[in-house]
PDB file of C-alpha atoms and ligand atoms in Angstrom:
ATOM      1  CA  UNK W   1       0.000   0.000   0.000  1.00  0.00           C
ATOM      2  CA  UNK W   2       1.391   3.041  -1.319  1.00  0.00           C
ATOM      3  CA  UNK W   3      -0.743   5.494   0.374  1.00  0.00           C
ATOM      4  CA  UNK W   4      -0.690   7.326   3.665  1.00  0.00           C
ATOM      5  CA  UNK W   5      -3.917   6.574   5.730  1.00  0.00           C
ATOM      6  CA  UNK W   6      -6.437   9.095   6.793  1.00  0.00           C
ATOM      7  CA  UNK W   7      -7.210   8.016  10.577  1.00  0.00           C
ATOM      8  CA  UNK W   8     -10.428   9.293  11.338  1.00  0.00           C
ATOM      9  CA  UNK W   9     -10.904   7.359  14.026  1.00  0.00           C
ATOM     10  CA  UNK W  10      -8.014   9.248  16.122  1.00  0.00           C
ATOM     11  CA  UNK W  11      -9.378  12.586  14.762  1.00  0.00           C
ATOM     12  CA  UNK W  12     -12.586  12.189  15.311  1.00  0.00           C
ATOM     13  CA  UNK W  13     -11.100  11.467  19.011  1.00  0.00           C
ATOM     14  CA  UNK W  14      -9.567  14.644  19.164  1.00  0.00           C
ATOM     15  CA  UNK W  15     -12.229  16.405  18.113  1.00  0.00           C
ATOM     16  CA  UNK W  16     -14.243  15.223  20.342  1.00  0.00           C
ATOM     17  CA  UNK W  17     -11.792  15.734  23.444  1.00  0.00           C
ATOM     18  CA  UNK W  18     -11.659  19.362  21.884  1.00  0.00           C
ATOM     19  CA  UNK W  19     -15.504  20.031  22.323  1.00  0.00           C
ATOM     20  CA  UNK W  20     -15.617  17.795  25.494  1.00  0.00           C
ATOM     21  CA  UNK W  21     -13.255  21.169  26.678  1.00  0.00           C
ATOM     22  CA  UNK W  22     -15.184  23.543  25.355  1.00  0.00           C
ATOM     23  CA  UNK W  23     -18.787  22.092  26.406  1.00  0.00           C
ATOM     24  CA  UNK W  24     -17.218  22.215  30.313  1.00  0.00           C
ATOM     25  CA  UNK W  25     -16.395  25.872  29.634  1.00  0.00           C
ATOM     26  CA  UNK W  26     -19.523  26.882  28.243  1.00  0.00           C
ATOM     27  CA  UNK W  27     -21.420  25.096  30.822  1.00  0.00           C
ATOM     28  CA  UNK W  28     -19.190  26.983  33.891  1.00  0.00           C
ATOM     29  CA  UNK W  29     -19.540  30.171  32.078  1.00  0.00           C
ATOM     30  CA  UNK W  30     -23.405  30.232  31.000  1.00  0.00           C
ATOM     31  CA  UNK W  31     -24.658  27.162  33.377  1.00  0.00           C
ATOM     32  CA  UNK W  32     -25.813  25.322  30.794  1.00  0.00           C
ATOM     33  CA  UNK W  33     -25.050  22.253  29.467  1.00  0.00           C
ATOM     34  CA  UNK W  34     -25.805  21.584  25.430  1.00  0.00           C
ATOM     35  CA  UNK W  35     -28.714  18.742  25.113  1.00  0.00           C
ATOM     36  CA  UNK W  36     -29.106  17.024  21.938  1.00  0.00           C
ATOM     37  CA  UNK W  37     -32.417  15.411  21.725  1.00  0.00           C
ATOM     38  CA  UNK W  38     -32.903  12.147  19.010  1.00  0.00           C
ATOM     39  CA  UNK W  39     -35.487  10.709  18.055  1.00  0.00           C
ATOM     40  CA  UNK W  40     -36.020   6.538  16.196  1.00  0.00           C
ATOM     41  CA  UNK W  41     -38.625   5.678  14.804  1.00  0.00           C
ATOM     42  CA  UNK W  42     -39.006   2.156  14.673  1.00  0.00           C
ATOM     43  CA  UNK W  43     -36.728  -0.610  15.607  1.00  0.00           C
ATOM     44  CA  UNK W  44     -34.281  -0.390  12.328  1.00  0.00           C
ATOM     45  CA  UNK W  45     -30.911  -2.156  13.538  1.00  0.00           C
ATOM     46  CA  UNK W  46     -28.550  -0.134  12.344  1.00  0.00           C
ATOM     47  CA  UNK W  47     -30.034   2.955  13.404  1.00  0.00           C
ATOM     48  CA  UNK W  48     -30.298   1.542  16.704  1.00  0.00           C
ATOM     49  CA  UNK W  49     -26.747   1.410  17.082  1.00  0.00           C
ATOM     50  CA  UNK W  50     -26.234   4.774  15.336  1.00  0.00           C
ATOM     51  CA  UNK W  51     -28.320   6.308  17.740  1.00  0.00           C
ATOM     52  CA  UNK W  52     -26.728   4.550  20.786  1.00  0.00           C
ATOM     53  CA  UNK W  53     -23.629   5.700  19.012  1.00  0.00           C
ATOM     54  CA  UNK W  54     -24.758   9.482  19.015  1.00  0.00           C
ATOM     55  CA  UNK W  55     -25.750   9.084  22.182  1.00  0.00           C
ATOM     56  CA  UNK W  56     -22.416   7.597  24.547  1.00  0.00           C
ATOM     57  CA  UNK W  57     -20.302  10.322  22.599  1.00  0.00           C
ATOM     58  CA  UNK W  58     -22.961  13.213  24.094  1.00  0.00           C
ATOM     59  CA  UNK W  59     -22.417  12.044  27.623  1.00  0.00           C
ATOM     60  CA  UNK W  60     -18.776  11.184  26.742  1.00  0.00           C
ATOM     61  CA  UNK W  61     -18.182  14.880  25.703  1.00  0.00           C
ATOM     62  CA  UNK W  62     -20.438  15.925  28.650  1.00  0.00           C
ATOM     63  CA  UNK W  63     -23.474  16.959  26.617  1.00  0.00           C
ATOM     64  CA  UNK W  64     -26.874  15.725  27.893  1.00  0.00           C
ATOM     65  CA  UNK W  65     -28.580  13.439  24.997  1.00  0.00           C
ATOM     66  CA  UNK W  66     -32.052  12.492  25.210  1.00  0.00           C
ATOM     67  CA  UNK W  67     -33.714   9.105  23.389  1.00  0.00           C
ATOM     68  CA  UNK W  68     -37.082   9.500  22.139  1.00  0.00           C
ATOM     69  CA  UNK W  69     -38.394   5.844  21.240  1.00  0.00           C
ATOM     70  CA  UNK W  70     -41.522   5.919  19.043  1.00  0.00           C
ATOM     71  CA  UNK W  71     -42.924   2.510  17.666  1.00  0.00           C
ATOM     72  CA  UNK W  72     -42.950   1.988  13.676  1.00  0.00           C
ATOM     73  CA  UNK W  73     -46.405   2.664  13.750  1.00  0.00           C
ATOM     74  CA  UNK W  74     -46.506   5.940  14.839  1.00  0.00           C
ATOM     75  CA  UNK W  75     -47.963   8.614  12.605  1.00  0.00           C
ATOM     76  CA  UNK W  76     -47.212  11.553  11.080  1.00  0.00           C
ATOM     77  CA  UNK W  77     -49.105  13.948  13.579  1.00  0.00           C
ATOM     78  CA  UNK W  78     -47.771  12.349  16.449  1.00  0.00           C
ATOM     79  CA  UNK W  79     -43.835  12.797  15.060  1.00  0.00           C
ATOM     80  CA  UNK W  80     -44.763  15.741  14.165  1.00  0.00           C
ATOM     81  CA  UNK W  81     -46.464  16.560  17.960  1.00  0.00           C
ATOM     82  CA  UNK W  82     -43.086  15.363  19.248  1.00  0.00           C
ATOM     83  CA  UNK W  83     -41.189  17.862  16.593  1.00  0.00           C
ATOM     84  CA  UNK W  84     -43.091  20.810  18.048  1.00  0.00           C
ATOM     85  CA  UNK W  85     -42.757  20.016  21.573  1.00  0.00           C
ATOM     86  CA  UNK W  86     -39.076  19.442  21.543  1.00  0.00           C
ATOM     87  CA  UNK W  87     -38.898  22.862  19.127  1.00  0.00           C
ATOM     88  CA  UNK W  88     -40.697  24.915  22.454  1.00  0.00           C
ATOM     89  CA  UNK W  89     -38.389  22.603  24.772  1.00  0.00           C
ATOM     90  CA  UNK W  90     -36.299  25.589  26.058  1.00  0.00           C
ATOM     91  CA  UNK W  91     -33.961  22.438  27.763  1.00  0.00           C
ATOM     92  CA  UNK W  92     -33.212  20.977  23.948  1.00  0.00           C
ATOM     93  CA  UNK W  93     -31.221  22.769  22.064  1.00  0.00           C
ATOM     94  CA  UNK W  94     -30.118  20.437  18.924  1.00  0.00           C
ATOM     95  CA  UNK W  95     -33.091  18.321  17.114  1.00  0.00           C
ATOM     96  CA  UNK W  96     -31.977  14.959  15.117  1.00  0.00           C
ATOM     97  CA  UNK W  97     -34.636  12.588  13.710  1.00  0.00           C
ATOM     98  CA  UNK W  98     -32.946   9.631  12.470  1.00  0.00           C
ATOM     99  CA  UNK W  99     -33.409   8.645   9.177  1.00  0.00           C
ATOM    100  CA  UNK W 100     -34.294   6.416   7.517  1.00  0.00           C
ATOM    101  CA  UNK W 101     -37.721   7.143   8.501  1.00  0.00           C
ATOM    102  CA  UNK W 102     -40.636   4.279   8.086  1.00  0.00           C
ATOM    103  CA  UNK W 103     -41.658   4.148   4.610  1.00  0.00           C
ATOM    104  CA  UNK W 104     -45.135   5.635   5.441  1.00  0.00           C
ATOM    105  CA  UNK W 105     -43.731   8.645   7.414  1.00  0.00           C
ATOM    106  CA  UNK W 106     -43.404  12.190   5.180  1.00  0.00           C
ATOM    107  CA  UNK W 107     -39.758  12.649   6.073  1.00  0.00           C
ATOM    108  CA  UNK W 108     -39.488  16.171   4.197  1.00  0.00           C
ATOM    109  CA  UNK W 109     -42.694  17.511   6.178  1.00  0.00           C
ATOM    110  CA  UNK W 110     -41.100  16.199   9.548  1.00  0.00           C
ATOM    111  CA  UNK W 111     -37.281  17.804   8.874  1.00  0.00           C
ATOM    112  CA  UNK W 112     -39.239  20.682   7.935  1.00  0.00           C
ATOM    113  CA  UNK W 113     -40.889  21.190  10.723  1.00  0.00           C
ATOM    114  CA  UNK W 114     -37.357  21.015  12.940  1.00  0.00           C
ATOM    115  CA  UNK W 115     -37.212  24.908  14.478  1.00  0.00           C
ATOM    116  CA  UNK W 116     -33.555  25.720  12.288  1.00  0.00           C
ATOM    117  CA  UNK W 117     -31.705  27.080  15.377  1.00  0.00           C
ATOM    118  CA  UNK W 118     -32.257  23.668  16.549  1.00  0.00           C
ATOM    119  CA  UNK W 119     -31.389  21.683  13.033  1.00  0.00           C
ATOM    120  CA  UNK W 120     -28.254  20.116  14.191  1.00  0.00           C
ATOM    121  CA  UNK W 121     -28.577  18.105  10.833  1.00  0.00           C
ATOM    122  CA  UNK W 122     -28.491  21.116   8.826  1.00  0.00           C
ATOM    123  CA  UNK W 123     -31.197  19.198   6.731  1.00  0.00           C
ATOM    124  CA  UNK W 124     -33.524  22.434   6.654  1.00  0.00           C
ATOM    125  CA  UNK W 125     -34.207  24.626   3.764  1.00  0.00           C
ATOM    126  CA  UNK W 126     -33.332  27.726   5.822  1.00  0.00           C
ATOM    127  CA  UNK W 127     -29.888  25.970   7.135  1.00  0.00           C
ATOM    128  CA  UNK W 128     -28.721  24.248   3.346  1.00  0.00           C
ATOM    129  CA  UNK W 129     -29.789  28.023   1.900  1.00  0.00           C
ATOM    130  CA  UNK W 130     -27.473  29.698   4.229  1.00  0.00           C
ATOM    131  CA  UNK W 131     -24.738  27.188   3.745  1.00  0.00           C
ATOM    132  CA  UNK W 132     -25.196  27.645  -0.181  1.00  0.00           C
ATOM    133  CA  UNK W 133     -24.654  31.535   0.458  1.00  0.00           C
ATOM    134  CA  UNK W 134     -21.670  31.089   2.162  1.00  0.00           C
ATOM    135  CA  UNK W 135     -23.351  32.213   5.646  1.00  0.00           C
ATOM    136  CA  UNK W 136     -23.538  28.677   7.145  1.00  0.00           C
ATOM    137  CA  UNK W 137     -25.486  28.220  10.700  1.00  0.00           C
ATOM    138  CA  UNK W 138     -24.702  24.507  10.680  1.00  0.00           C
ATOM    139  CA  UNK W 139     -22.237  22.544   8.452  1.00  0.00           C
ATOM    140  CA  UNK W 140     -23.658  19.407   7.872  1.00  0.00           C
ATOM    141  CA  UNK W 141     -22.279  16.330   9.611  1.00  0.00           C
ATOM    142  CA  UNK W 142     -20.334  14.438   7.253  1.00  0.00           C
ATOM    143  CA  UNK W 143     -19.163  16.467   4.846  1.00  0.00           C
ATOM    144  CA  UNK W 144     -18.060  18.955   7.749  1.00  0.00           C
ATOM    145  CA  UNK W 145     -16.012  15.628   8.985  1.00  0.00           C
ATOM    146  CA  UNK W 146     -14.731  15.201   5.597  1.00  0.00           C
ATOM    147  CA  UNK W 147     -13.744  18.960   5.245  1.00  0.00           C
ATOM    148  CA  UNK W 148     -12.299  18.561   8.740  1.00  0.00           C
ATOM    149  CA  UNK W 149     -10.003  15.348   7.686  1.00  0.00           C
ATOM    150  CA  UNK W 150      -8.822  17.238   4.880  1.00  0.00           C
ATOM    151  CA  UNK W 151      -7.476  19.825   7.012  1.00  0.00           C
ATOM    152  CA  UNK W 152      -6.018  17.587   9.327  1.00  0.00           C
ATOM    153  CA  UNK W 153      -4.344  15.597   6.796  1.00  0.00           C
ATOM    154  CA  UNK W 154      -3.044  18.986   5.507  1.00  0.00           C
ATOM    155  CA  UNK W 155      -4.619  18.376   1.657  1.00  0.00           C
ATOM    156  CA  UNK W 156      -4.791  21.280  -0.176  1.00  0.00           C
ATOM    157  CA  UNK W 157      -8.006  22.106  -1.765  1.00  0.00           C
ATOM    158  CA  UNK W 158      -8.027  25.483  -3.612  1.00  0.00           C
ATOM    159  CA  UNK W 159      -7.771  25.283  -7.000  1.00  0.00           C
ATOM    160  CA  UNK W 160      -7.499  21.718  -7.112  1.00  0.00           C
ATOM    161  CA  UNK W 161     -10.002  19.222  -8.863  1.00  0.00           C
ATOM    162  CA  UNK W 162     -12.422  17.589  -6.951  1.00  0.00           C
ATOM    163  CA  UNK W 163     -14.996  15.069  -7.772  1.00  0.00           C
ATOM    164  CA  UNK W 164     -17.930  13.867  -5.251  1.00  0.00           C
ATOM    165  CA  UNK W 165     -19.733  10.764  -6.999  1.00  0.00           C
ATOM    166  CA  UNK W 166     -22.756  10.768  -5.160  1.00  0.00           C
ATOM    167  CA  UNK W 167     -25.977  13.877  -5.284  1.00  0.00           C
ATOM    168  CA  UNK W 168     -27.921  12.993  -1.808  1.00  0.00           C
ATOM    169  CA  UNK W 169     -28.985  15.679  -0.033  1.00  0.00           C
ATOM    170  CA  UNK W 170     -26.949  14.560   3.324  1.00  0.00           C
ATOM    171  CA  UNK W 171     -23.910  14.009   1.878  1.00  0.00           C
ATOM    172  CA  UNK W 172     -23.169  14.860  -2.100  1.00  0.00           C
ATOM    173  CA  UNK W 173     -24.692  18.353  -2.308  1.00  0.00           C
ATOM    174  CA  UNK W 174     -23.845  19.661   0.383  1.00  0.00           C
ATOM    175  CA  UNK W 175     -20.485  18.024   0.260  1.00  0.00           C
ATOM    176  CA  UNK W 176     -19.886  19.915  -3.360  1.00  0.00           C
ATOM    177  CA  UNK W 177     -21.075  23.066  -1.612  1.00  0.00           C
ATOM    178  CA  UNK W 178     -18.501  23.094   0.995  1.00  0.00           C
ATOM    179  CA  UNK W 179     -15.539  22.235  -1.358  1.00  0.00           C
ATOM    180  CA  UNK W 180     -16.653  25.145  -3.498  1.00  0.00           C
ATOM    181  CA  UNK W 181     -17.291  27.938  -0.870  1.00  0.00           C
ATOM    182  CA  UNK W 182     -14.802  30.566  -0.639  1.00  0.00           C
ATOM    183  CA  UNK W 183     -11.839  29.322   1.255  1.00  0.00           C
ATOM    184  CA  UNK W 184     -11.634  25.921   0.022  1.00  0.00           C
ATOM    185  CA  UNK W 185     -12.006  27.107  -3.606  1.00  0.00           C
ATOM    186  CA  UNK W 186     -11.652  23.442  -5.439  1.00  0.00           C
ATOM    187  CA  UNK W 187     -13.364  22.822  -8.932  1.00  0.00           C
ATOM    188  CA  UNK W 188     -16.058  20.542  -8.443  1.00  0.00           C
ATOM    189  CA  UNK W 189     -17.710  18.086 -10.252  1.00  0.00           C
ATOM    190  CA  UNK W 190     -20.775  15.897  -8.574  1.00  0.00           C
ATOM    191  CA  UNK W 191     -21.207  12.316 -10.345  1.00  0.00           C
ATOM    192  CA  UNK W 192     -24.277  10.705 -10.190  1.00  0.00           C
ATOM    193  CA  UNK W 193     -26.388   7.296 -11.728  1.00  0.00           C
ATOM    194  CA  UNK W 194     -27.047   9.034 -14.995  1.00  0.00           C
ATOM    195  CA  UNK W 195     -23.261  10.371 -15.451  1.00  0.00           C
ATOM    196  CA  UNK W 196     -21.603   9.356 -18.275  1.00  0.00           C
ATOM    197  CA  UNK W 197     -18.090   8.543 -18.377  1.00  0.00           C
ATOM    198  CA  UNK W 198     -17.827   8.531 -14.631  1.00  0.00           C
ATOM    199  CA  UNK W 199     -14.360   6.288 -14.404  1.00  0.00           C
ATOM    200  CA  UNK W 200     -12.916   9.846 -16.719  1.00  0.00           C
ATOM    201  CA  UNK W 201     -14.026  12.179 -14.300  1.00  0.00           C
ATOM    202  CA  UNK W 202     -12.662  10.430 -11.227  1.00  0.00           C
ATOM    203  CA  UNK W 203      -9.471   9.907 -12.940  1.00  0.00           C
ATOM    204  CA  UNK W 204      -9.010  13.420 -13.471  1.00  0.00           C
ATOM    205  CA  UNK W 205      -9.682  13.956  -9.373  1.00  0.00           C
ATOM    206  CA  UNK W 206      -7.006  15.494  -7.420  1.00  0.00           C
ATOM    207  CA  UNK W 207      -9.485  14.808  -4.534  1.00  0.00           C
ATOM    208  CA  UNK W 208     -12.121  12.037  -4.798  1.00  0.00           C
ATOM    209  CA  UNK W 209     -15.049  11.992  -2.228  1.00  0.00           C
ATOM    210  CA  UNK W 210     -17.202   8.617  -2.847  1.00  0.00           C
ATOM    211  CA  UNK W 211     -20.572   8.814  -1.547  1.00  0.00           C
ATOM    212  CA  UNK W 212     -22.644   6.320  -3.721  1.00  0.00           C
ATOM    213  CA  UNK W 213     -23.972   3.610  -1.258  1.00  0.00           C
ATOM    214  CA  UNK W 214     -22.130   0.794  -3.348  1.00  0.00           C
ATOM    215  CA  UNK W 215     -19.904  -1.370  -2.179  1.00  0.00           C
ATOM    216  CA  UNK W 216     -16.452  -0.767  -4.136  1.00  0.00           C
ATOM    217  CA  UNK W 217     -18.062   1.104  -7.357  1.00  0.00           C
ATOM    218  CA  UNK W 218     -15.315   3.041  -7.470  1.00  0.00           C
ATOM    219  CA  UNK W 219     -12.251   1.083  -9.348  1.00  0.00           C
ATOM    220  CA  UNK W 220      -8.665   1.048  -8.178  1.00  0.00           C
ATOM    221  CA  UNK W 221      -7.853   1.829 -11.792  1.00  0.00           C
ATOM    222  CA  UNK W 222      -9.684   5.125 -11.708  1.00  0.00           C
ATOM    223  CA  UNK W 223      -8.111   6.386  -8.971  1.00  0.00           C
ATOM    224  CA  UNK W 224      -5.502   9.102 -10.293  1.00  0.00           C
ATOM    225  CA  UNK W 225      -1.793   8.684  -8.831  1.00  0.00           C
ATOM    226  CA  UNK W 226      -1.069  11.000  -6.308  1.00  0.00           C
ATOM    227  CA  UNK W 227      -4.644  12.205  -5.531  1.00  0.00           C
ATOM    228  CA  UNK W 228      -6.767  11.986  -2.264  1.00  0.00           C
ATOM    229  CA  UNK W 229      -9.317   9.862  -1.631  1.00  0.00           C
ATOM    230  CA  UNK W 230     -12.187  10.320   0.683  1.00  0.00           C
ATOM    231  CA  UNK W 231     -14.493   7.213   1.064  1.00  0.00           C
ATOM    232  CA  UNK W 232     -17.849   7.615   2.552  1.00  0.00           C
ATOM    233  CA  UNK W 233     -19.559   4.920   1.938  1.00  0.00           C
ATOM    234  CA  UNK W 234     -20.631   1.982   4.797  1.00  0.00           C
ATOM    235  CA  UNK W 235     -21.625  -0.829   3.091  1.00  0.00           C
ATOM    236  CA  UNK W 236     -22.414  -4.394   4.778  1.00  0.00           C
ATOM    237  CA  UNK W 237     -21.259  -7.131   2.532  1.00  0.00           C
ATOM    238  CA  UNK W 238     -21.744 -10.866   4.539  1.00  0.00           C
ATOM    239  CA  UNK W 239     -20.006  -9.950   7.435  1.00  0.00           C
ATOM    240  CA  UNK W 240     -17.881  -6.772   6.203  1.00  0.00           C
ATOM    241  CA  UNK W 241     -17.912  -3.259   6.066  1.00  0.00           C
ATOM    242  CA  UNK W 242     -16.622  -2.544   3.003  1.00  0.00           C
ATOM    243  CA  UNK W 243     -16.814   1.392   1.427  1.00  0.00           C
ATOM    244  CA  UNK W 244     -17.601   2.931  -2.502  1.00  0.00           C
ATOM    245  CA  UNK W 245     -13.810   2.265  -2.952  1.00  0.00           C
ATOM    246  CA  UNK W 246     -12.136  -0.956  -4.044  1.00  0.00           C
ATOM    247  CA  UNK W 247      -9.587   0.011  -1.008  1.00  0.00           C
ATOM    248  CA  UNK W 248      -6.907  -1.966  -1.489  1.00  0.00           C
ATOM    249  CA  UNK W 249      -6.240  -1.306  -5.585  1.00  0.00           C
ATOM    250  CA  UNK W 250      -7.060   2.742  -4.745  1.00  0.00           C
ATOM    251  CA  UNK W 251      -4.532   2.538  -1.931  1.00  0.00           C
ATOM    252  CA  UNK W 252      -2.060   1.360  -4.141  1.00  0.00           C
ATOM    253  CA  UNK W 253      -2.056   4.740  -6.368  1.00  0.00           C
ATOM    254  CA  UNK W 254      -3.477   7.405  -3.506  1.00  0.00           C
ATOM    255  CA  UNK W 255      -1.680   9.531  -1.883  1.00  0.00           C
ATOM    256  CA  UNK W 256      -3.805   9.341   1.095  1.00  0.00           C
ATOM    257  CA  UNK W 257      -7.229   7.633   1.495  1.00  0.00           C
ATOM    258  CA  UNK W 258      -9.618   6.943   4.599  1.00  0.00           C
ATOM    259  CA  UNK W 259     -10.637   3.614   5.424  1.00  0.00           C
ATOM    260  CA  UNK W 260     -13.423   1.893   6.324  1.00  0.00           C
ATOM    261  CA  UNK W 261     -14.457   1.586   9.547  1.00  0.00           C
ATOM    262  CA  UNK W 262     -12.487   4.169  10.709  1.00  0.00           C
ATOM    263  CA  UNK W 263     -12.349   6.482   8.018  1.00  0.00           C
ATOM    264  CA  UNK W 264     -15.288   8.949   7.927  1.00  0.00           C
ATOM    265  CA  UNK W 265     -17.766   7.679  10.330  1.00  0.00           C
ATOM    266  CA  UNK W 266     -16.385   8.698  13.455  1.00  0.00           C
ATOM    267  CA  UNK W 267     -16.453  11.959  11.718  1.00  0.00           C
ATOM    268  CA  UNK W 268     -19.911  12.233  11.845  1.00  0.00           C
ATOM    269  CA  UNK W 269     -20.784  12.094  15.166  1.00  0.00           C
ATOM    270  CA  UNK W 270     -18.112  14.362  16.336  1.00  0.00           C
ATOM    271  CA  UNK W 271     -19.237  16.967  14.201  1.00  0.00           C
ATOM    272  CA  UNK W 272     -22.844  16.307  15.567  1.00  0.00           C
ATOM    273  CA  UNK W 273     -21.396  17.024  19.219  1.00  0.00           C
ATOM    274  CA  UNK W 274     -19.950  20.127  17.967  1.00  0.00           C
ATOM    275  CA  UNK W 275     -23.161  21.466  16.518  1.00  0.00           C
ATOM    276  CA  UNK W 276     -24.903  20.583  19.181  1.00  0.00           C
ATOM    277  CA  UNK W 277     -22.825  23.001  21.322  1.00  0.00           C
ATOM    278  CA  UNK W 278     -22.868  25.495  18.769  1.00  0.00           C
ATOM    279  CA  UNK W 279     -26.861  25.287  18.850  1.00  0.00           C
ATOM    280  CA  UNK W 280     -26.447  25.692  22.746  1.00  0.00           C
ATOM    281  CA  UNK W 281     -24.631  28.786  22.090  1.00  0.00           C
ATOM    282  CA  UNK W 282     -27.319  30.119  19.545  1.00  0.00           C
ATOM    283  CA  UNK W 283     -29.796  29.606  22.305  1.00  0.00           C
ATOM    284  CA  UNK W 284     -28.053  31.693  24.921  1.00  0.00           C
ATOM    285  CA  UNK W 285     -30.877  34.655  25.798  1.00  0.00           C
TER     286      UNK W 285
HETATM  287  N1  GUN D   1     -29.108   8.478   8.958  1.00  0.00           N
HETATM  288  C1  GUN D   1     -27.921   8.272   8.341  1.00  0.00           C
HETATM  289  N2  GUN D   1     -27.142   9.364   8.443  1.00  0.00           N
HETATM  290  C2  GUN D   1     -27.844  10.283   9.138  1.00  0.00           C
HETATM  291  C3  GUN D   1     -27.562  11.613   9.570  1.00  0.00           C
HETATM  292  O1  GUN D   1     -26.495  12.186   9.328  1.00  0.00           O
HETATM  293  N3  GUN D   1     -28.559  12.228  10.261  1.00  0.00           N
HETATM  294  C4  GUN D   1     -29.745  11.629  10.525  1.00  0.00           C
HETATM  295  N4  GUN D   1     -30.645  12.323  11.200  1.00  0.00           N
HETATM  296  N5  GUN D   1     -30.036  10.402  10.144  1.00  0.00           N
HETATM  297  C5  GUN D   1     -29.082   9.737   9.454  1.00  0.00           C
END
């Protein structure tokens, strides 16, 4: 393996350590301490654990985290009851509903309906709006963890070419927004199903950030020598986690690529902690 290895596990520790300070501060200067409220819907396995994940790094990091259990039946009006009550909840101050919600839930209606101070997802209009400006309120999770490994690693971005393969709403868009805001400054290109000729564009990637949802769709021969490669993906194959990245071919021409586990997924949750202190702080009176 030719390339260096982005260990987001140990950042993702630091981070946390780093907002674990900052919550103790904040909580002997103001007397408060940040509360991060979650709510599952149904008994999804793997949310379970993310949430239970989410969770032990809020007390961890000495932030109070809440667990609001509602059975797969439950309807829209009652999620959405729950939405409003935690919104007037002057004890809550981050809001995460975790997705994916039961098929016969209105997800859109229900992340709308999050009050935006308190949209520690960054998932509403008002939050990906300012964000698109260049005013963000939030960053959004992962791709803040990305842009955050990037840093760490020291990879330069400005004026470099980057390609995200991937156009969800969580992760792609957002993730091209933050590599093009002022200050990061890369070219970028978003891949998606209907690309054409997406093996060209990742070849010409100084930075490559895979967020398809397939295991390994992204070759080891389109991985350009030299380049960075972010890997977002969590796939379950048998018994594996495996990424979007054939790991072992890309590592052999990266410069520097994450793994998986360990790569990007601690990420996430540490940059939930941090916005959930930040929405603490946009609460103060
Ligand atoms: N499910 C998978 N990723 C996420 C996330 O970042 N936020 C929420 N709320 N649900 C998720």
């Amino acid at each position: 393996m030719g390339a260096v290895l982005i260990d987001g596990k140990q950042i993702a520790a630091n981070c946390r350590n780093a907002t674990a300070e900052a919550a103790a501060k904040f909580n002997a200067e103001f007397g408060v301490t940040g509360h991060l409220a979650a709510v599952l819907v149904g008994d999804d396995p793997a949310s379970q654990v993310y949430v239970r994940n989410k969770e032990r790094a809020c007390e961890k990091a000495g932030l109070r985290s809440t667990l609001h259990r509602l059975s797969e039946s439950t309807s829209q009006t009652e999620l959405l009851e729950l939405v409003q009550t935690l919104n007037q909840d002057s004890s809550v101050h981050g809001i995460l509903v975790q997705l994916p919600l039961p098929a016969h839930l209105n997800a859109t209606e229900i992340l709308d309906a999050i009050t935006p101070l308190k949209d520690v997802d960054a998932f509403h209009p008002e939050n990906v709006g300012l964000l698109l400006q260049g005013r963000p309120r939030f960053l959004p999770c992962t791709p803040a963890g990305v842009m955050k490994m990037l840093e760490v690693s020291g990879t330069e971005t400005v004026g470099k070419r980057a390609v995200v393969v991937g156009r969800s709403d969580i992760v792609g868009k957002p993730m091209a927004a933050l590599l093009l805001q002022r200050g990061a400054d890369a070219t970028v290109t978003v891949c998606h199903s209907r690309s054409q000729d997406i093996a060209e564009h990742c070849r010409s990637a100084d930075l490559l950030v895979a967020a398809v949802g397939i295991p390994e769709f992204i070759k080891g021969d389109w991985i350009r020598p030299g380049s960075v490669v972010i890997d977002v993906g969590i796939n379950r194959v048998e018994d594996r986690l495996v990424g979007d990245v054939e790991f072992a071919a890309a590592a052999e021409r990266a410069a520097a690529i994450t793994p998986v586990p360990g790569g990007v997924g601690p990420m996430t949750i540490a940059m939930l902690l941090e916005n959930t202190l930040h929405a603490a702080r946009l609460q103060l009176q």
